Each structure stands twice: as C-alpha cells, then as structure tokens.
mmCIF file of C-alpha atoms in Angstrom:
data_model
loop_
_atom_site.group_PDB
_atom_site.id
_atom_site.type_symbol
_atom_site.label_atom_id
_atom_site.label_comp_id
_atom_site.label_asym_id
_atom_site.label_seq_id
_atom_site.Cartn_x
_atom_site.Cartn_y
_atom_site.Cartn_z
ATOM 1 C CA MET K 1 0.000 0.000 0.000
ATOM 2 C CA ASN K 2 1.305 3.427 -0.879
ATOM 3 C CA ILE K 3 0.046 6.586 0.758
ATOM 4 C CA SER K 4 0.533 10.048 -0.678
ATOM 5 C CA LEU K 5 0.884 12.893 1.780
ATOM 6 C CA PRO K 6 1.258 16.603 1.286
ATOM 7 C CA GLU K 7 4.716 17.843 2.220
ATOM 8 C CA SER K 8 3.553 19.283 5.567
ATOM 9 C CA LEU K 9 2.149 15.907 6.702
ATOM 10 C CA LYS K 10 5.200 14.042 5.414
ATOM 11 C CA ALA K 11 7.425 16.376 7.425
ATOM 12 C CA PHE K 12 5.284 15.760 10.507
ATOM 13 C CA VAL K 13 5.489 11.974 10.078
ATOM 14 C CA ASP K 14 9.247 12.134 9.542
ATOM 15 C CA GLU K 15 9.620 14.193 12.712
ATOM 16 C CA GLN K 16 7.520 11.714 14.711
ATOM 17 C CA VAL K 17 9.632 8.831 13.421
ATOM 18 C CA ARG K 18 12.826 10.594 14.499
ATOM 19 C CA HIS K 19 11.655 11.826 17.898
ATOM 20 C CA ARG K 20 9.479 8.932 19.009
ATOM 21 C CA GLY K 21 11.796 6.055 18.206
ATOM 22 C CA TYR K 22 10.081 4.494 15.211
ATOM 23 C CA GLY K 23 12.328 2.786 12.691
ATOM 24 C CA THR K 24 10.280 3.791 9.672
ATOM 25 C CA SER K 25 7.260 5.835 8.728
ATOM 26 C CA SER K 26 5.432 2.527 8.153
ATOM 27 C CA GLU K 27 5.930 1.607 11.820
ATOM 28 C CA TYR K 28 4.481 4.951 12.844
ATOM 29 C CA VAL K 29 1.433 4.546 10.588
ATOM 30 C CA ARG K 30 0.868 0.969 11.820
ATOM 31 C CA GLU K 31 0.916 2.235 15.409
ATOM 32 C CA LEU K 32 -1.642 4.922 14.555
ATOM 33 C CA ILE K 33 -3.887 2.314 12.952
ATOM 34 C CA ARG K 34 -3.597 0.019 15.997
ATOM 35 C CA ARG K 35 -4.495 2.909 18.282
ATOM 36 C CA ASP K 36 -7.496 3.725 16.118
ATOM 37 C CA GLN K 37 -8.595 0.078 16.268
ATOM 38 C CA ASP K 38 -8.271 0.173 20.070
ATOM 39 C CA ARG K 39 -10.262 3.405 20.197
ATOM 40 C CA LEU K 40 -13.039 1.876 18.083
ATOM 41 C CA ARG K 41 -13.121 -1.272 20.258
ATOM 42 C CA LEU K 42 -13.399 0.864 23.374
ATOM 43 C CA ARG K 43 -16.134 2.975 21.784
ATOM 44 C CA ASN K 44 -18.094 -0.152 20.891
ATOM 45 C CA LEU K 45 -17.708 -1.522 24.418
ATOM 46 C CA LEU K 46 -18.897 1.763 25.880
ATOM 47 C CA LEU K 47 -21.882 1.890 23.532
ATOM 48 C CA THR K 48 -22.745 -1.719 24.357
ATOM 49 C CA GLY K 49 -22.524 -0.945 28.060
ATOM 50 C CA ALA K 50 -24.587 2.210 27.702
ATOM 51 C CA SER K 51 -27.348 0.338 25.886
ATOM 52 C CA SER K 52 -27.402 -2.626 28.278
ATOM 53 C CA ALA K 53 -29.871 -3.060 31.077
ATOM 54 C CA PRO K 54 -28.931 -1.388 34.338
ATOM 55 C CA SER K 55 -27.289 -3.635 36.900
ATOM 56 C CA ALA K 56 -27.047 -3.436 40.632
ATOM 57 C CA PRO K 57 -24.982 -0.474 41.779
ATOM 58 C CA VAL K 58 -21.454 -1.275 42.809
ATOM 59 C CA ASN K 59 -20.153 -0.251 46.179
ATOM 60 C CA GLU K 60 -17.006 -0.551 48.247
ATOM 61 C CA ALA K 61 -17.684 -4.209 49.041
ATOM 62 C CA TYR K 62 -17.856 -5.020 45.326
ATOM 63 C CA PHE K 63 -14.451 -3.440 44.694
ATOM 64 C CA ASP K 64 -12.976 -5.096 47.785
ATOM 65 C CA GLY K 65 -14.115 -8.467 46.453
ATOM 66 C CA LEU K 66 -12.725 -7.673 43.027
ATOM 67 C CA ARG K 67 -9.354 -6.703 44.488
ATOM 68 C CA GLU K 68 -9.255 -9.883 46.580
ATOM 69 C CA HIS K 69 -10.076 -11.985 43.519
ATOM 70 C CA VAL K 70 -7.186 -10.413 41.591
ATOM 71 C CA ARG K 71 -4.801 -10.847 44.530
ATOM 72 C CA SER K 72 -5.719 -14.499 45.078
ATOM 73 C CA THR K 73 -5.397 -15.224 41.371
ATOM 74 C CA ALA K 74 -1.987 -13.536 41.293
ATOM 75 C CA ARG K 75 -0.856 -15.553 44.323
ATOM 76 C CA ALA K 76 -1.928 -18.724 42.547
ATOM 77 C CA GLY K 77 0.059 -17.628 39.493
ATOM 78 C CA GLY K 78 -2.980 -17.653 37.296
ATOM 79 C CA LYS K 79 -4.722 -15.300 35.002
ATOM 80 C CA PRO K 80 -7.814 -13.537 36.428
ATOM 81 C CA SER K 81 -11.086 -14.820 35.079
ATOM 82 C CA ARG K 82 -13.705 -12.445 33.725
ATOM 83 C CA LYS K 83 -15.966 -13.250 36.675
ATOM 84 C CA ALA K 84 -15.283 -11.438 39.904
#
C-alpha cells in the first residue's frame, strides 16, 4: 500500500519517526492504525454498556471483592477470570 501525503504531513510523520523512536514511517502509521482500532473497540464496548440493562450499583464491598479476587489469582500464578 502506498500513501501520498502533502509535504507538511510528510514532514510531521518524519519528525515523529525521528523523535518517538520508530524505525520507519510505516511503523508509525501501523501504530496509529492500531491505536485507532483500540479506540473503536473501546467505543463499541462503551456503547454496548450504555445500551445494556442497568445492573445493581457497585459499592465498596464489590471493589474489595474484586481486588481480593485479583490478589488471590496472582498468588496462585494464574490469570484472572472475567468473573469477579
């Protein structure tokens, strides 16, 4: 894939490559695309959550239980499950 940029954008990309440690302009563009994909995934998750049915409010006890679940999983050397 080839992308044509006006000189001002090309200069900006070249500067980002130099100052932000990318090896090539392609690496920089790939990173921007990945970030955009992440942003879209997050947006979709937020929209899904916003359109879902309300759940019980969370309180301090909920977060305490969640923290304990993560701690006990970490002690066991495992990966936390999605259920808390």
